[in-house]
Amino acid sequence: MNLQSTAQQSTQAKELDFYADLNDFLTTDEVAKILKVSNSYLAKLRFEHYNKGKDGSLRADFLPFFKAGKSVRYKKSDVLAWIERNTVRG
């Protein structure tokens, strides 16, 4: 194996990782089904993002999201972290 083919394989592996990461995004419908909540509840959480506290901090129950045009997407890892942060332990 020569240096050029190793570099090509490395580049190809990075591209595959990038495209695999794209599958880690969820729609509002998918997140609502996972959490067993309504889409309107998720919309409320998004709205509250724009209404931060006086100190500029986000609410503890904030669920990170991003928008691509009118579409809202959530990262799977953010959803899992949100579940962990909001789990009540007795």
N, CA, C and O atoms as a MOPAC input file, in Angstrom:
PM7 MOZYME 1SCF
protein

 N      0.84800 1    -1.17100 1     0.00000 1
 C      0.00000 1     0.00000 1     0.00000 1
 C      0.89400 1     1.23400 1     0.00000 1
 O      1.80500 1     1.35400 1     0.81900 1
 N      0.62900 1     2.13100 1    -0.90900 1
 C      1.47100 1     3.32500 1    -0.97400 1
 C      0.82800 1     4.48000 1    -0.20200 1
 O     -0.31300 1     4.38100 1     0.25000 1
 N      1.57300 1     5.56400 1    -0.06000 1
 C      1.13100 1     6.71700 1     0.72200 1
 C     -0.11400 1     7.36100 1     0.13200 1
 O     -0.99500 1     7.80100 1     0.87100 1
 N     -0.19500 1     7.42000 1    -1.21100 1
 C     -1.33600 1     8.05600 1    -1.85300 1
 C     -2.62200 1     7.26400 1    -1.58600 1
 O     -3.65000 1     7.86800 1    -1.28000 1
 N     -2.59200 1     5.95000 1    -1.69100 1
 C     -3.79500 1     5.16700 1    -1.46500 1
 C     -4.22200 1     5.23100 1     0.00100 1
 O     -5.41600 1     5.18000 1     0.29600 1
 N     -3.26900 1     5.34100 1     0.91600 1
 C     -3.59000 1     5.49200 1     2.33300 1
 C     -4.29400 1     6.82600 1     2.57300 1
 O     -5.26100 1     6.89200 1     3.33100 1
 N     -3.81600 1     7.87600 1     1.93400 1
 C     -4.43900 1     9.19600 1     2.05700 1
 C     -5.84500 1     9.17800 1     1.46300 1
 O     -6.76500 1     9.77300 1     2.02600 1
 N     -6.01600 1     8.49900 1     0.33000 1
 C     -7.33300 1     8.39900 1    -0.28700 1
 C     -8.29300 1     7.64300 1     0.62200 1
 O     -9.44800 1     8.04200 1     0.77300 1
 N     -7.82900 1     6.56200 1     1.22500 1
 C     -8.67700 1     5.79600 1     2.12900 1
 C     -9.06300 1     6.62500 1     3.34100 1
 O    -10.19700 1     6.54600 1     3.81400 1
 N     -8.13400 1     7.41700 1     3.84400 1
 C     -8.41400 1     8.27300 1     4.98300 1
 C     -9.47900 1     9.31200 1     4.62300 1
 O    -10.39600 1     9.56300 1     5.40500 1
 N     -9.35500 1     9.91100 1     3.44400 1
 C    -10.33600 1    10.88800 1     2.97300 1
 C    -11.70000 1    10.23300 1     2.80200 1
 O    -12.71700 1    10.79900 1     3.20300 1
 N    -11.72300 1     9.04800 1     2.21100 1
 C    -12.98000 1     8.33700 1     2.01300 1
 C    -13.62100 1     7.98300 1     3.35300 1
 O    -14.84100 1     8.07100 1     3.49300 1
 N    -12.82300 1     7.58800 1     4.33200 1
 C    -13.35400 1     7.24900 1     5.65100 1
 C    -13.98000 1     8.47900 1     6.30100 1
 O    -15.04300 1     8.38500 1     6.91500 1
 N    -13.32100 1     9.63900 1     6.16800 1
 C    -13.87000 1    10.87600 1     6.72600 1
 C    -15.18900 1    11.23100 1     6.05200 1
 O    -16.12800 1    11.66600 1     6.71800 1
 N    -15.26700 1    11.04800 1     4.72900 1
 C    -16.50900 1    11.33000 1     4.01100 1
 C    -17.61800 1    10.40300 1     4.47900 1
 O    -18.75200 1    10.84700 1     4.65900 1
 N    -17.32100 1     9.14000 1     4.67800 1
 C    -18.32400 1     8.19500 1     5.15900 1
 C    -18.79900 1     8.57300 1     6.55500 1
 O    -19.99100 1     8.49400 1     6.85100 1
 N    -17.86000 1     8.98800 1     7.42200 1
 C    -18.24000 1     9.42800 1     8.76400 1
 C    -19.16200 1    10.63600 1     8.68700 1
 O    -20.14100 1    10.72300 1     9.42900 1
 N    -18.85000 1    11.56400 1     7.79400 1
 C    -19.67600 1    12.75500 1     7.63100 1
 C    -21.09500 1    12.37400 1     7.23100 1
 O    -22.06100 1    12.86100 1     7.81800 1
 N    -21.22200 1    11.50300 1     6.23400 1
 C    -22.55100 1    11.10900 1     5.77400 1
 C    -23.26900 1    10.25000 1     6.80800 1
 O    -24.49500 1    10.31200 1     6.90500 1
 N    -22.54900 1     9.46400 1     7.57000 1
 C    -23.17300 1     8.69100 1     8.64500 1
 C    -23.73200 1     9.64300 1     9.69500 1
 O    -24.81100 1     9.40600 1    10.23900 1
 N    -22.99400 1    10.72900 1     9.98500 1
 C    -23.46300 1    11.71000 1    10.96200 1
 C    -24.74700 1    12.38400 1    10.50300 1
 O    -25.56200 1    12.77700 1    11.33800 1
 N    -24.95000 1    12.52800 1     9.19400 1
 C    -26.17200 1    13.15400 1     8.70100 1
 C    -27.39900 1    12.33300 1     9.05600 1
 O    -28.49900 1    12.87700 1     9.15100 1
 N    -27.22800 1    11.03400 1     9.25200 1
 C    -28.34200 1    10.18300 1     9.65700 1
 C    -28.67400 1    10.34900 1    11.13200 1
 O    -29.65200 1     9.78000 1    11.61600 1
 N    -27.87600 1    11.11400 1    11.84100 1
 C    -28.10000 1    11.33300 1    13.26700 1
 C    -29.01800 1    12.51900 1    13.54500 1
 O    -29.13700 1    12.94600 1    14.69300 1
 N    -29.65900 1    13.05000 1    12.53300 1
 C    -30.58800 1    14.15300 1    12.70900 1
 C    -32.01800 1    13.64000 1    12.65800 1
 O    -32.35400 1    12.77000 1    11.85400 1
 N    -32.84900 1    14.19200 1    13.52700 1
 C    -34.24100 1    13.77000 1    13.64000 1
 C    -35.17500 1    14.92300 1    13.33300 1
 O    -34.85200 1    16.08300 1    13.59200 1
 N    -36.33300 1    14.60000 1    12.78100 1
 C    -37.37200 1    15.59800 1    12.54100 1
 C    -38.16800 1    15.81000 1    13.82900 1
 O    -38.02600 1    15.05800 1    14.79300 1
 N    -38.99400 1    16.83000 1    13.82600 1
 C    -39.86500 1    17.08600 1    14.97600 1
 C    -40.79700 1    15.90200 1    15.20800 1
 O    -41.01000 1    15.50200 1    16.35300 1
 N    -41.35300 1    15.33700 1    14.14500 1
 C    -42.23500 1    14.17800 1    14.29300 1
 C    -41.50800 1    13.00600 1    14.94100 1
 O    -42.06500 1    12.33600 1    15.81200 1
 N    -40.27900 1    12.75500 1    14.52700 1
 C    -39.50300 1    11.64400 1    15.08400 1
 C    -39.21000 1    11.86000 1    16.56800 1
 O    -39.33300 1    10.93700 1    17.37200 1
 N    -38.82100 1    13.08400 1    16.92500 1
 C    -38.52200 1    13.38300 1    18.33100 1
 C    -39.79400 1    13.28200 1    19.17400 1
 O    -39.76200 1    12.75500 1    20.28600 1
 N    -40.89500 1    13.77800 1    18.65500 1
 C    -42.17000 1    13.69600 1    19.37700 1
 C    -42.54300 1    12.23900 1    19.65100 1
 O    -43.02200 1    11.91100 1    20.73600 1
 N    -42.32400 1    11.37400 1    18.67200 1
 C    -42.62700 1     9.95000 1    18.86600 1
 C    -41.69900 1     9.32500 1    19.89500 1
 O    -42.14400 1     8.54200 1    20.73400 1
 N    -40.41400 1     9.66100 1    19.84300 1
 C    -39.44500 1     9.11100 1    20.79500 1
 C    -39.80000 1     9.52300 1    22.22100 1
 O    -39.79800 1     8.70100 1    23.13800 1
 N    -40.10700 1    10.81900 1    22.39200 1
 C    -40.39100 1    11.34700 1    23.72800 1
 C    -41.83700 1    11.14600 1    24.14700 1
 O    -42.19000 1    11.36700 1    25.30600 1
 N    -42.68100 1    10.72300 1    23.19800 1
 C    -44.12100 1    10.55600 1    23.45600 1
 C    -44.74400 1    11.86800 1    23.93800 1
 O    -45.47200 1    11.91700 1    24.93000 1
 N    -44.42300 1    12.93400 1    23.18600 1
 C    -44.99100 1    14.26100 1    23.43800 1
 C    -45.56700 1    14.77400 1    22.12000 1
 O    -45.33300 1    14.19200 1    21.06000 1
 N    -46.30800 1    15.85200 1    22.19800 1
 C    -46.88800 1    16.43100 1    20.98600 1
 C    -45.87200 1    17.32100 1    20.27500 1
 O    -44.89900 1    17.78600 1    20.86800 1
 N    -46.12600 1    17.54200 1    19.00400 1
 C    -45.29600 1    18.48500 1    18.23900 1
 C    -45.41500 1    19.88400 1    18.83100 1
 O    -44.45500 1    20.65400 1    18.80500 1
 N    -46.59200 1    20.21600 1    19.36600 1
 C    -46.77800 1    21.55400 1    19.93300 1
 C    -45.93400 1    21.74300 1    21.19900 1
 O    -45.49900 1    22.85800 1    21.48700 1
 N    -45.69900 1    20.66500 1    21.95600 1
 C    -44.82200 1    20.76900 1    23.12100 1
 C    -43.39900 1    21.08700 1    22.67100 1
 O    -42.72700 1    21.92200 1    23.27700 1
 N    -42.94100 1    20.42800 1    21.61700 1
 C    -41.60100 1    20.72600 1    21.09100 1
 C    -41.53800 1    22.15300 1    20.56200 1
 O    -40.52600 1    22.83400 1    20.72900 1
 N    -42.61700 1    22.61000 1    19.92300 1
 C    -42.66300 1    23.99400 1    19.44000 1
 C    -42.56100 1    24.95900 1    20.61900 1
 O    -41.90200 1    25.99400 1    20.52000 1
 N    -43.21200 1    24.62300 1    21.73600 1
 C    -43.13700 1    25.45800 1    22.94100 1
 C    -41.70200 1    25.52300 1    23.44800 1
 O    -41.22100 1    26.59600 1    23.81200 1
 N    -41.01300 1    24.37900 1    23.47500 1
 C    -39.61400 1    24.38400 1    23.90500 1
 C    -38.75600 1    25.24700 1    22.98600 1
 O    -37.86800 1    25.96400 1    23.44600 1
 N    -39.02600 1    25.17300 1    21.68300 1
 C    -38.26000 1    26.00400 1    20.73500 1
 C    -38.56100 1    27.47400 1    20.95000 1
 O    -37.64800 1    28.29900 1    20.91500 1
 N    -39.81700 1    27.81700 1    21.17100 1
 C    -40.21100 1    29.20700 1    21.38900 1
 C    -39.51900 1    29.75900 1    22.63200 1
 O    -39.04800 1    30.89600 1    22.63800 1
 N    -39.46300 1    28.94000 1    23.68500 1
 C    -38.84000 1    29.38900 1    24.92800 1
 C    -37.34800 1    29.63400 1    24.74600 1
 O    -36.74300 1    30.38800 1    25.50800 1
 N    -36.75200 1    28.99700 1    23.73800 1
 C    -35.34600 1    29.25900 1    23.42500 1
 C    -35.14600 1    30.73600 1    23.10400 1
 O    -34.13200 1    31.33000 1    23.46900 1
 N    -36.11700 1    31.31500 1    22.42300 1
 C    -35.99900 1    32.72100 1    22.02900 1
 C    -36.36000 1    33.66200 1    23.17300 1
 O    -36.15600 1    34.87100 1    23.06100 1
 N    -36.88500 1    33.13500 1    24.25700 1
 C    -37.24000 1    33.93100 1    25.42800 1
 C    -36.36900 1    33.50700 1    26.60500 1
 O    -36.85200 1    32.92800 1    27.57800 1
 N    -35.10400 1    33.80000 1    26.49800 1
 C    -34.13100 1    33.42100 1    27.52500 1
 C    -34.38400 1    34.21100 1    28.80100 1
 O    -35.10000 1    35.21200 1    28.80500 1
 N    -33.78200 1    33.73800 1    29.87300 1
 C    -33.88800 1    34.45400 1    31.13900 1
 C    -33.22500 1    35.81600 1    31.04900 1
 O    -32.52700 1    36.12200 1    30.08300 1
 N    -33.45800 1    36.63400 1    32.07900 1
 C    -32.88600 1    37.98900 1    32.09300 1
 C    -31.36600 1    37.96900 1    32.03300 1
 O    -30.74100 1    38.90400 1    31.53300 1
 N    -30.78000 1    36.89300 1    32.54600 1
 C    -29.32200 1    36.79500 1    32.52000 1
 C    -28.81300 1    36.19600 1    31.20700 1
 O    -27.61000 1    35.99300 1    31.04400 1
 N    -29.71800 1    35.91500 1    30.27800 1
 C    -29.32700 1    35.38100 1    28.97900 1
 C    -29.15800 1    33.87700 1    28.95200 1
 O    -28.80100 1    33.30200 1    27.92400 1
 N    -29.41700 1    33.23800 1    30.09000 1
 C    -29.24100 1    31.78500 1    30.15000 1
 C    -30.45300 1    31.06200 1    29.56200 1
 O    -31.57100 1    31.57600 1    29.56300 1
 N    -30.19900 1    29.87400 1    29.06900 1
 C    -31.27700 1    29.04200 1    28.55100 1
 C    -31.92500 1    28.28700 1    29.70300 1
 O    -31.29600 1    28.03700 1    30.73200 1
 N    -33.16700 1    27.93400 1    29.51700 1
 C    -33.85800 1    27.13200 1    30.52300 1
 C    -33.20000 1    25.76100 1    30.62400 1
 O    -32.59300 1    25.28200 1    29.66600 1
 N    -33.32300 1    25.14600 1    31.77200 1
 C    -32.71800 1    23.83000 1    31.99300 1
 C    -33.31600 1    22.77500 1    31.06600 1
 O    -32.63900 1    21.81600 1    30.69500 1
 N    -34.58500 1    22.95100 1    30.69100 1
 C    -35.22800 1    21.94400 1    29.84000 1
 C    -35.11400 1    22.26500 1    28.34900 1
 O    -35.83500 1    21.69500 1    27.53100 1
 N    -34.21200 1    23.17100 1    28.00200 1
 C    -34.02000 1    23.53400 1    26.59100 1
 C    -33.49900 1    22.34100 1    25.80500 1
 O    -32.54100 1    21.68400 1    26.21200 1
 N    -34.13500 1    22.07100 1    24.68100 1
 C    -33.71700 1    20.99500 1    23.77900 1
 C    -33.11000 1    21.63000 1    22.53400 1
 O    -33.83700 1    22.22800 1    21.74000 1
 N    -31.79500 1    21.51700 1    22.34300 1
 C    -31.14400 1    22.15800 1    21.19900 1
 C    -31.72800 1    21.68200 1    19.86000 1
 O    -32.10800 1    20.52100 1    19.70900 1
 N    -31.78700 1    22.58800 1    18.91500 1
 C    -32.29500 1    22.29400 1    17.58000 1
 C    -31.62400 1    23.22700 1    16.59300 1
 O    -30.96100 1    24.18800 1    16.98200 1
 N    -31.79800 1    22.94100 1    15.32200 1
 C    -31.36300 1    23.89400 1    14.30700 1
 C    -32.40100 1    23.92200 1    13.20600 1
 O    -33.20000 1    22.99800 1    13.05200 1
 N    -32.37200 1    24.99200 1    12.45400 1
 C    -33.32800 1    25.14700 1    11.36400 1
 C    -32.58100 1    25.19400 1    10.03800 1
 O    -31.53500 1    25.82900 1     9.90900 1
 N    -33.14600 1    24.51000 1     9.07300 1
 C    -32.67100 1    24.56800 1     7.69100 1
 C    -33.87100 1    25.06200 1     6.89700 1
 O    -34.74700 1    24.28600 1     6.51600 1
 N    -33.89100 1    26.34500 1     6.65900 1
 C    -35.08200 1    26.93700 1     6.05100 1
 C    -36.21100 1    26.88400 1     7.07100 1
 O    -36.07400 1    27.39900 1     8.18100 1
 N    -37.32200 1    26.26400 1     6.69900 1
 C    -38.44700 1    26.11800 1     7.62100 1
 C    -38.40600 1    24.79700 1     8.38200 1
 O    -39.21000 1    24.57000 1     9.28500 1
 N    -37.47400 1    23.93600 1     8.01600 1
 C    -37.38900 1    22.62400 1     8.64800 1
 C    -36.60300 1    22.68600 1     9.94900 1
 O    -35.55200 1    23.32300 1    10.02200 1
 N    -37.11700 1    22.02500 1    10.96400 1
 C    -36.45500 1    21.94400 1    12.26600 1
 C    -35.85000 1    20.55400 1    12.39300 1
 O    -36.49300 1    19.56000 1    12.05500 1
 N    -34.61700 1    20.48200 1    12.88000 1
 C    -33.94000 1    19.20400 1    13.07400 1
 C    -33.28800 1    19.17200 1    14.44800 1
 O    -32.89500 1    20.20100 1    14.99700 1
 N    -33.18300 1    17.96500 1    14.98600 1
 C    -32.55500 1    17.73100 1    16.27800 1
 C    -31.46500 1    16.68400 1    16.09800 1
 O    -31.63700 1    15.73500 1    15.33200 1
 N    -30.35400 1    16.84700 1    16.79200 1
 C    -29.31100 1    15.82200 1    16.77800 1
 C    -29.71600 1    14.73200 1    17.76800 1
 O    -30.17700 1    15.02900 1    18.87000 1
 N    -29.54400 1    13.47800 1    17.37700 1
 C    -29.87100 1    12.36600 1    18.28000 1
 C    -29.14600 1    12.51600 1    19.60700 1
 O    -29.73300 1    12.29400 1    20.66600 1
 N    -27.88400 1    12.88900 1    19.55800 1
 C    -27.10000 1    13.01300 1    20.79200 1
 C    -27.67000 1    14.09500 1    21.71000 1
 O    -27.63400 1    13.94700 1    22.93200 1
 N    -28.19900 1    15.18700 1    21.13300 1
 C    -28.82000 1    16.24100 1    21.94100 1
 C    -30.10600 1    15.74300 1    22.59500 1
 O    -30.39000 1    16.06700 1    23.74800 1
 N    -30.87600 1    14.95700 1    21.85300 1
 C    -32.12000 1    14.40900 1    22.40600 1
 C    -31.79900 1    13.46800 1    23.56700 1
 O    -32.44500 1    13.52400 1    24.61300 1
 N    -30.80100 1    12.60500 1    23.37900 1
 C    -30.41300 1    11.67900 1    24.44800 1
 C    -29.88900 1    12.44000 1    25.67300 1
 O    -30.19700 1    12.07700 1    26.80900 1
 N    -29.10300 1    13.48900 1    25.44100 1
 C    -28.58000 1    14.29500 1    26.55200 1
 C    -29.72600 1    15.00600 1    27.27600 1
 O    -29.71100 1    15.11700 1    28.50200 1
 N    -30.71300 1    15.48500 1    26.52600 1
 C    -31.88200 1    16.15800 1    27.11500 1
 C    -32.64700 1    15.18500 1    28.00300 1
 O    -33.07200 1    15.54700 1    29.10000 1
 N    -32.82500 1    13.95100 1    27.53200 1
 C    -33.50400 1    12.93300 1    28.33400 1
 C    -32.73500 1    12.70900 1    29.63500 1
 O    -33.33100 1    12.63500 1    30.71000 1
 N    -31.42600 1    12.60400 1    29.53300 1
 C    -30.60200 1    12.38300 1    30.73100 1
 C    -30.70900 1    13.54600 1    31.70000 1
 O    -30.84700 1    13.33000 1    32.90400 1
 N    -30.64900 1    14.78700 1    31.19800 1
 C    -30.73100 1    15.97500 1    32.06400 1
 C    -32.07500 1    16.07700 1    32.75500 1
 O    -32.16600 1    16.59300 1    33.86900 1
 N    -33.10900 1    15.59300 1    32.10800 1
 C    -34.45700 1    15.74500 1    32.64400 1
 C    -35.00300 1    14.48900 1    33.32000 1
 O    -36.18500 1    14.41200 1    33.65400 1
 N    -34.13000 1    13.51700 1    33.51400 1
 C    -34.53400 1    12.30600 1    34.22200 1
 C    -34.53200 1    12.57200 1    35.72200 1
 O    -33.53200 1    13.02200 1    36.28100 1
 N    -35.64900 1    12.29400 1    36.36100 1
 C    -35.76900 1    12.46800 1    37.80200 1
 C    -35.34000 1    11.18100 1    38.47800 1
 O    -35.88200 1    10.10700 1    38.21400 1
 N    -34.38300 1    11.30700 1    39.33100 1
 C    -33.87200 1    10.13200 1    40.04800 1
 C    -34.31100 1    10.22000 1    41.50900 1
 O    -34.24500 1    11.28100 1    42.13000 1
 N    -34.75000 1     9.10600 1    42.03300 1
 C    -35.31000 1     9.10200 1    43.37600 1
 C    -34.43000 1     8.68000 1    44.43800 1
 O    -34.83400 1     8.65100 1    45.60000 1

